[in-house]
Coordinates of C-alpha atoms and ligand atoms in Angstrom, one line a residue:
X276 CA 0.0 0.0 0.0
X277 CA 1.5 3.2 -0.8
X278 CA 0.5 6.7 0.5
X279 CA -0.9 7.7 -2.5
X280 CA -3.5 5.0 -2.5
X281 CA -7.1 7.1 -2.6
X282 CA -9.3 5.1 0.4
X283 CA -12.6 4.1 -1.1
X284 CA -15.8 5.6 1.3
X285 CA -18.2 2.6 1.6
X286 CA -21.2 4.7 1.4
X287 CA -20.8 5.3 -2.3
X288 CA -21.2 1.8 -2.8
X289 CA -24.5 0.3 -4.2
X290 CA -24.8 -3.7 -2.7
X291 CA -23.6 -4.9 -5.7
X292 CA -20.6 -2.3 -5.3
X293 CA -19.8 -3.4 -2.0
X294 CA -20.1 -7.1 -2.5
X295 CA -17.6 -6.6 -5.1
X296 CA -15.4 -4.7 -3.4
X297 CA -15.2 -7.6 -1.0
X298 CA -14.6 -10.3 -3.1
X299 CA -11.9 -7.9 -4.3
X300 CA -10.2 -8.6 -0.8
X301 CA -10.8 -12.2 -1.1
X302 CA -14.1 -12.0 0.8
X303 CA -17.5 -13.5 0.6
X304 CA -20.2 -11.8 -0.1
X305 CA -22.4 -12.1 2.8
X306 CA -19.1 -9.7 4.6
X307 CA -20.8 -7.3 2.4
X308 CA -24.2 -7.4 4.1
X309 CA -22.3 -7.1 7.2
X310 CA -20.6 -4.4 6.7
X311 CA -24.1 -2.6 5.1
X312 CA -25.8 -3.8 8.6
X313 CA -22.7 -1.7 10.4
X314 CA -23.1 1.1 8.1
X315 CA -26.5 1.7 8.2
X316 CA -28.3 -0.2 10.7
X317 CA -25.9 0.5 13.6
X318 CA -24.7 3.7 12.3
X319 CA -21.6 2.6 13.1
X320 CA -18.4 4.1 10.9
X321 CA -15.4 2.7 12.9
X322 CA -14.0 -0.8 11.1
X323 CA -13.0 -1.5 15.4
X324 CA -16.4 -1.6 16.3
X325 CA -17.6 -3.9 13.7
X326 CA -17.3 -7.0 15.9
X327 CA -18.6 -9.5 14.0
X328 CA -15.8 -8.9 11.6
X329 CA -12.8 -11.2 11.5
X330 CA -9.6 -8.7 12.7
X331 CA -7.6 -9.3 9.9
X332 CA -10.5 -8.4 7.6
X333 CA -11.1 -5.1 9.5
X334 CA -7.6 -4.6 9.7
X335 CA -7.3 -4.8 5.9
X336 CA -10.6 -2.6 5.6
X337 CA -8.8 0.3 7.6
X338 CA -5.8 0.3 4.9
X339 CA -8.3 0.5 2.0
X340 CA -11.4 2.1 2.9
X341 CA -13.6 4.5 4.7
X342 CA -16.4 5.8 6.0
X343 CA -16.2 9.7 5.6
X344 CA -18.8 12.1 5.4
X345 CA -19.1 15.8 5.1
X346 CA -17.5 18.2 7.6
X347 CA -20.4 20.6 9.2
X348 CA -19.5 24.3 8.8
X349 CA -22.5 25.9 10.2
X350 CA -25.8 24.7 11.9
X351 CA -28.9 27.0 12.2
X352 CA -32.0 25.9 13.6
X353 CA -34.8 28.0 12.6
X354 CA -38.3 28.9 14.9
X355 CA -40.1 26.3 13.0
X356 CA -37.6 23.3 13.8
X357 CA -36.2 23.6 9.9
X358 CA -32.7 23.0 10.2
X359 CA -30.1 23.6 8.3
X360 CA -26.5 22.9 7.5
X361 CA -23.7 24.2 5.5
X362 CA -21.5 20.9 4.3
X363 CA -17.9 21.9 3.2
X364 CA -17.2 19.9 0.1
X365 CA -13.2 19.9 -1.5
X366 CA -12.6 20.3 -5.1
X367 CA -9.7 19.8 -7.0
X368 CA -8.6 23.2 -6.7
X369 CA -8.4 23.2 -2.9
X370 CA -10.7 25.8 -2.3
X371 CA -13.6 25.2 0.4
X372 CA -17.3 24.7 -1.4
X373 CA -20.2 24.5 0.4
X374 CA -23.6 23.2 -0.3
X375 CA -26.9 23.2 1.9
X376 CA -28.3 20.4 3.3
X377 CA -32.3 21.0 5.4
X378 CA -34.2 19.0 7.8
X379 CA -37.6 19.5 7.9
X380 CA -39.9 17.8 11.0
X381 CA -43.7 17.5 10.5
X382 CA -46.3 15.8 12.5
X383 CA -45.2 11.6 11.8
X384 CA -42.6 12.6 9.4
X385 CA -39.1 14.1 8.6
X386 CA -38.4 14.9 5.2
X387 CA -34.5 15.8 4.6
X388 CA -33.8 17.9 1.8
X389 CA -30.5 17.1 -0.1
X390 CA -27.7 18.4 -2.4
X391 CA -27.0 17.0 -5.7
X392 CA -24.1 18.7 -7.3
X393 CA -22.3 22.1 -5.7
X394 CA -24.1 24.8 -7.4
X395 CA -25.9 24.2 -10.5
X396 CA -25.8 25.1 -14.1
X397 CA -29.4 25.2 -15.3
X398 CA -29.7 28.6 -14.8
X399 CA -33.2 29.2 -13.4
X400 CA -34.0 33.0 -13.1
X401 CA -36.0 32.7 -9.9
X402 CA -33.7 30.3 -8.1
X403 CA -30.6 31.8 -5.8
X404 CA -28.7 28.8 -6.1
X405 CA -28.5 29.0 -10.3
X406 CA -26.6 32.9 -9.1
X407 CA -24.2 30.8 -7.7
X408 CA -23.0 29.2 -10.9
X409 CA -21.9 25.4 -10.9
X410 CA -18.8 23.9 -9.7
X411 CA -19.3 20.0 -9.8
X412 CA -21.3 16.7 -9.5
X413 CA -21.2 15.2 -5.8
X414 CA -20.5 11.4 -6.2
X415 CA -22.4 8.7 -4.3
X416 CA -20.5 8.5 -1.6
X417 CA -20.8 12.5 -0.9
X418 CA -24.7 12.7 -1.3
X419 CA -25.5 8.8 0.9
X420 CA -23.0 10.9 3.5
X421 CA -25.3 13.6 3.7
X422 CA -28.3 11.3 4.8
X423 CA -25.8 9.5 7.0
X424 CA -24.5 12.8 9.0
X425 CA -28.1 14.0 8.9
X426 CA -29.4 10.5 11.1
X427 CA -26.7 11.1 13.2
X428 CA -26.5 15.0 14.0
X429 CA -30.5 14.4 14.6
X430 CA -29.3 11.8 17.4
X431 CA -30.9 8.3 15.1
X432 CA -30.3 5.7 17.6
X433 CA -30.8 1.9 16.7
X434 CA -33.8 0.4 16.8
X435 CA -35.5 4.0 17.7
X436 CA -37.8 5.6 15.6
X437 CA -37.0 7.2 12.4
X438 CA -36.4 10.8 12.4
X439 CA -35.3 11.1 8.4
X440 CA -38.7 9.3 6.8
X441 CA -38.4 10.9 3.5
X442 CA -35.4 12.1 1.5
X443 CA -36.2 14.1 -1.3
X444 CA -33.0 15.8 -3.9
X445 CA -35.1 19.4 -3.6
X446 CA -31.6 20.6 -2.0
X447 CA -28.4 22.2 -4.1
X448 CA -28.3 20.8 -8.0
X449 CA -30.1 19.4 -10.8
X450 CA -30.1 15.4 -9.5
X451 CA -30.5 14.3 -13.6
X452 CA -27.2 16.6 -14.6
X453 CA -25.6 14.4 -12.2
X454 CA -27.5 10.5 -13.1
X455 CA -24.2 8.6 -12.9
X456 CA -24.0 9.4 -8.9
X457 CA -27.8 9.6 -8.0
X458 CA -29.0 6.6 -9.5
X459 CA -27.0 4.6 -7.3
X460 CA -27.3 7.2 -4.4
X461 CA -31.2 6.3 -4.3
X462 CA -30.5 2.4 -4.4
X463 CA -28.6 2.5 -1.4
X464 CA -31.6 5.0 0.3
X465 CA -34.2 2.6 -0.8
X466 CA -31.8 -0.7 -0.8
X467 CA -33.5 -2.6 2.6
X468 CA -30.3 -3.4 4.1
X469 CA -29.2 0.2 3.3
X470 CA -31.3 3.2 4.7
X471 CA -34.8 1.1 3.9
X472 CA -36.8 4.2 2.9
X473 CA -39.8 2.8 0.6
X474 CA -39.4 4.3 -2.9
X475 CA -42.6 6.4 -2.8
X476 CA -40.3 8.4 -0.2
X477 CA -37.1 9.2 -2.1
X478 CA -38.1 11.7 -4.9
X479 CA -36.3 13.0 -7.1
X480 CA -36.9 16.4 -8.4
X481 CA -36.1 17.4 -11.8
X482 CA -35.8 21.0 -14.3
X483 CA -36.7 19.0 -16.9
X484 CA -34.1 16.5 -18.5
X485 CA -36.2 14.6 -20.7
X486 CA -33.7 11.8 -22.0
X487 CA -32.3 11.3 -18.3
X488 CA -36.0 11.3 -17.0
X489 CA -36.7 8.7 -19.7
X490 CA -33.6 6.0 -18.2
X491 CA -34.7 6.9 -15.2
X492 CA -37.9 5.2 -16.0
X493 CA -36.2 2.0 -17.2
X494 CA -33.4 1.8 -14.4
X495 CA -34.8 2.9 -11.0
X496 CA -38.2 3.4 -9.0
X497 CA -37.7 6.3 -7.2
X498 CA -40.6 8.7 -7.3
X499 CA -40.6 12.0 -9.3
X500 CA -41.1 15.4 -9.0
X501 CA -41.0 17.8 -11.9
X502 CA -40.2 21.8 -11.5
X503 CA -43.2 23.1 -14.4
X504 CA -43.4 26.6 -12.9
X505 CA -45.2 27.9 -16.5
X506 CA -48.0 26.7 -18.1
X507 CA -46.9 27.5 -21.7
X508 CA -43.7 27.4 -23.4
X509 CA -43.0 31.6 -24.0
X510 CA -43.0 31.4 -20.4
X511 CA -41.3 28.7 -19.5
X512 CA -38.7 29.1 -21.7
X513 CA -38.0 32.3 -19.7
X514 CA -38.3 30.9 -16.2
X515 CA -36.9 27.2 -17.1
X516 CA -34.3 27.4 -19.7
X517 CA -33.9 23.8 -20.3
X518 CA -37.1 24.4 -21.7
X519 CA -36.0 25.8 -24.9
X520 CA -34.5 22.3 -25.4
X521 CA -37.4 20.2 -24.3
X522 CA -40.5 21.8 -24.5
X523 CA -43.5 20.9 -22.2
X524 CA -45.3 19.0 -24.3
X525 CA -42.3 16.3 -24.5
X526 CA -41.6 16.9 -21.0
X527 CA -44.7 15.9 -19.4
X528 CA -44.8 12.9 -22.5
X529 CA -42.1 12.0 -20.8
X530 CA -43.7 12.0 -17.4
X531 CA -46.4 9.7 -18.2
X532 CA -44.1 7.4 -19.6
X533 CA -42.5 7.8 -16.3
X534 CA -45.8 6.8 -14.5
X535 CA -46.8 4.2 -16.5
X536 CA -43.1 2.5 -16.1
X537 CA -43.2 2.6 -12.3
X538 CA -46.6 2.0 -12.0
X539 CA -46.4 5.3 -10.2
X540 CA -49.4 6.5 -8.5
X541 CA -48.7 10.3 -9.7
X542 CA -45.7 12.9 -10.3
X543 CA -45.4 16.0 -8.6
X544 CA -45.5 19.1 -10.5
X545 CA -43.5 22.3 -8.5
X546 CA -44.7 25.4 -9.3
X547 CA -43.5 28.6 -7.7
X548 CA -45.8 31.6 -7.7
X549 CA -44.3 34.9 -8.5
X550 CA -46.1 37.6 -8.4
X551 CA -47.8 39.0 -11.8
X552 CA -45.4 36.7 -14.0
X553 CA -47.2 32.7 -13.8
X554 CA -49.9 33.7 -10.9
X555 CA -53.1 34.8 -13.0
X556 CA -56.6 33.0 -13.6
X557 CA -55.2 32.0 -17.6
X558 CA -52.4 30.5 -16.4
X559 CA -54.5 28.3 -13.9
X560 CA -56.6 27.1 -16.8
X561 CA -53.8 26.6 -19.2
X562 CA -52.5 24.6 -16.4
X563 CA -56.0 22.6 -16.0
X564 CA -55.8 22.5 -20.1
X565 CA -52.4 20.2 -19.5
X566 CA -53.0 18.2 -16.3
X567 CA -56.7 17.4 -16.6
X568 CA -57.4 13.6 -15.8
X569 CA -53.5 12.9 -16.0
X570 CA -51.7 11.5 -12.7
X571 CA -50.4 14.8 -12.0
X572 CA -50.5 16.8 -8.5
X573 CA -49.3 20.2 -8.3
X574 CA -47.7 21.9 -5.5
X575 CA -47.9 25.7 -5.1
X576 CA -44.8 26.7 -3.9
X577 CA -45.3 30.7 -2.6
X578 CA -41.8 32.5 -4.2
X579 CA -38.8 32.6 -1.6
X580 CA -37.4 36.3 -1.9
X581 CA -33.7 36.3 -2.0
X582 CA -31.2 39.3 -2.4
X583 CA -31.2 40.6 -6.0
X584 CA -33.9 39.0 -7.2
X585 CA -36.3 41.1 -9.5
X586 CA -39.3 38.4 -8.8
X587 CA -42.1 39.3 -5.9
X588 CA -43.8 36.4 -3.7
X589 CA -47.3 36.3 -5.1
X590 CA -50.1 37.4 -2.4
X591 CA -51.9 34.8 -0.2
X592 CA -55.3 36.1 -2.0
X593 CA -54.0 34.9 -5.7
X594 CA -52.0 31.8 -4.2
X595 CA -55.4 31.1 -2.8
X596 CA -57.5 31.6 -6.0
X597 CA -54.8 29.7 -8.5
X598 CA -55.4 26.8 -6.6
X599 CA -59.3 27.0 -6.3
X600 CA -59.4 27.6 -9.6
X601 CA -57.2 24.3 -10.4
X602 CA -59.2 22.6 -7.5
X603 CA -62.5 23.1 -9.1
X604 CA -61.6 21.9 -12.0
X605 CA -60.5 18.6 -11.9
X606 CA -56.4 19.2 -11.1
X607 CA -55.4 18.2 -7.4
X608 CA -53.4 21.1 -5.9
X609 CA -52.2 22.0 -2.7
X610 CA -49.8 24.9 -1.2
X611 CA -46.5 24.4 0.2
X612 CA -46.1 25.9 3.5
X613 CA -42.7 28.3 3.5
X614 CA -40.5 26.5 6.1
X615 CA -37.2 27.8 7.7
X616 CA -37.5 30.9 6.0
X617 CA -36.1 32.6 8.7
X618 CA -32.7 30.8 8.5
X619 CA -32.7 31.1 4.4
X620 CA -33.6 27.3 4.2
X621 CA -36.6 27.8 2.2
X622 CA -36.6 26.2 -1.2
X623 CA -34.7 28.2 -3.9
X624 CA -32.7 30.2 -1.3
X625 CA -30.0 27.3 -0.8
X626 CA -26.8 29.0 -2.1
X627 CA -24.0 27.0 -0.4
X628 CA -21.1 28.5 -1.3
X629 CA -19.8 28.3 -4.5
X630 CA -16.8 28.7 -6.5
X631 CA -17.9 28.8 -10.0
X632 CA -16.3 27.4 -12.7
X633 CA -19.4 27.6 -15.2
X634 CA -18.6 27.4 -19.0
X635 CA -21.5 27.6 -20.4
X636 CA -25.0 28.9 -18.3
X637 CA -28.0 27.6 -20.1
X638 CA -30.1 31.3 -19.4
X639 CA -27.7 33.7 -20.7
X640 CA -25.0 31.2 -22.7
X641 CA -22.9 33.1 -20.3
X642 CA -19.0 32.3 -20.8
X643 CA -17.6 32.9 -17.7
X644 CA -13.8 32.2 -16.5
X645 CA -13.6 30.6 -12.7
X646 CA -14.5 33.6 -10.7
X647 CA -13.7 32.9 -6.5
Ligands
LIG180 N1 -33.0 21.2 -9.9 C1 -34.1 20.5 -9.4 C2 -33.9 20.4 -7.9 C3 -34.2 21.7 -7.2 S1 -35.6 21.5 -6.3 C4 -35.4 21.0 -9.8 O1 -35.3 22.1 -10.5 O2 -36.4 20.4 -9.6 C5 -35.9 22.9 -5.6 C6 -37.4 23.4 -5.9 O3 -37.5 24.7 -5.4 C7 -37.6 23.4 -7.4 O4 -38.9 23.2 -7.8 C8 -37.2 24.9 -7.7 O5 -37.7 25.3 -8.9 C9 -37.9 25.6 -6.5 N2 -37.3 26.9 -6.3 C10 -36.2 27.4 -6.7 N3 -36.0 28.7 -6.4 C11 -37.1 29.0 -5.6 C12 -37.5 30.2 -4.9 N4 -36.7 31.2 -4.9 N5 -38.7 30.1 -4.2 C13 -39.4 29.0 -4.2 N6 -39.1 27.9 -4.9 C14 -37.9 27.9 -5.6

């Protein structure tokens, strides 16, 4: 072994991944179950502990892998019980990135709110994390870690109850610009000897990627959530830029192909109400005009204001109408209550920090050099 052997972190690996990995070192495969039973049952990270291991094998384990997860650079807890953390993530360059990671605790559930890539490049107009620019993908190992330091900063203990119920990638990132590492991110969420959270709680939340939501169909069963925020294309492509590459029509083609795949009971459409831009009677009914009798539920999500932004929070009174309207006619839809807006951890005002290294932003086509 020499000292410029890169450790492997175990919680990137998918069952499959592990059992190899195993074999590698001359093991069975059942050492991988073990090990997963360690990892995620006993949240237990230290080889030493792992009793039921043979020494030599944790001995070996030490010199090639690890169990690392990210290092916490700032908790806030807001008046609501929405927590937040800022995860400090390394890049090649050396410099410090962070991204955001949120708890949020309801009545019988806890829904944990993760990253996907540091920053993100799809260049939303109403979103604070697409002012950031992008940096990178986070692999496996980085986005599993973040629902393994989540169960333990919340104080999981074995055998207790839950606290994280349902993991949805509504944090930092577009999860489908990044498929290689969230694919088998979400198998070990939803794998039963991994984190054993039931598929119709890990959703993934998507801008739009058509082709990725299409392989998503064929290769996992996570559920989905799709970010529709217009009801026609003029407006959408202004508001979602990946838009001008796949326009609704083929996205939401794409999202019952998605349903029928899965045997999905419905996708989630986000929609964020600004005020005066998508928040008016007509673009309620062009919305009823698209989701009518499809398995389609919409959540209202009232705008998050962050510094700079040129977009206004629509009032209750037209939140409230939008969705009667939609109610009444046929489309189930429902208002997102704003949580931990006091702390900045609503939705769209993650903004980590990033160094960006864009190339190309899909709003503007922006070239920009590395700026820190
Ligand atoms: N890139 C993925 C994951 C981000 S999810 C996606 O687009 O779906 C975060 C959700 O919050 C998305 O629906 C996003 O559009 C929405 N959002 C972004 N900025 C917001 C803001 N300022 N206020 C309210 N919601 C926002």
């Amino acid at each position: 072994m020499n000292a410029t052997t890169v450790k492997t972190n175990l919680l990137g690996l998918t069952r499959t991944e592990l059992e190899a990995f195993v074999a590698n070192m001359g093991e069975k495969p059942f050492r991988a179950r073990q090990l997963m039973k360690w990892l995620y049952k006993r949240h237990v990270a230290d080889f030493d502990q792992m009793t039921d291991l043979a020494k030599s094998f944790r001995a070996k384990l030490v010199e090639v892998a690890e169990v690392a997860v990210p290092e916490i650079t700032l908790t806030q807890v807001s008046a609501d019980g929405t927590r937040k953390w800022l995860l400090a993530m390394n890049t090649s360059e050396g410099i410090k990135q962070g991204i955001e990671m949120v708890f949020i605790p309801e009545p019988g559930r806890g829904t944990l709110c993760i990253s996907s890539q540091v920053g993100c490049a799809m260049d939303c107009t109403f979103c604070s994390t697409a002012q950031q620019g992008f940096n990178r993908n986070l692999n496996a190992a980085e986005i599993v870690g973040q629902v393994w330091l989540a169960n333990k900063e919340l104080g999981y203990q074995h055998g207790g109850d839950r606290v994280v119920t349902n993991i949805v990638f509504m944090g930092m990132g577009e999860p489908l610009a990044n498929y290689r590492n969230v694919v088998p991110a979400t198998e070990i969420l939803m794998d039963d000897l991994g984190f054993d959270i039931s598929r119709r709680r890990v959703t993934v939340s998507t801008s739009g990627l058509v082709p990725q939501m299409l392989k998503l169909a064929e290769e996992t069963n996570c559920a989905l959530a799709v970010s529709l925020h217009a009801p026609n294309d003029t407006l959408r492509d202004e508001l979602v830029p990946i838009n001008r590459k796949h326009k609704i029509a083929e996205l939401l083609d794409a999202c019952w192909v998605y349903v029928n795949k899965q045997n999905a009971r419905s996708i989630t459409f986000e929609y964020v109400m600004l005020d005066g831009v998508n928040d008016r009677p007509e673009h309620a009914h062009e919305l009823v005009a698209l989701l009518k009798g499809r398995p389609a539920k919409l959540n209202l999500i009232p705008f998050n204001p962050f510094p700079g932004t040129r977009y206004k929070r629509s009032s209750a009174a037209a939140i409230e109408r939008f969705r009667d309207i939609l109610n009444a006619n046929g489309v189930i839809a429902t208002t997102r209550r704003t949580r931990g807006d006091d702390i900045d951890a609503a939705c769209g005002q993650l903004v980590g920090r990033v160094h960006d290294r864009t190339t190309v932003r899909l709003g503007s086509k922006l070239i920009s050099v590395a700026v820190q």
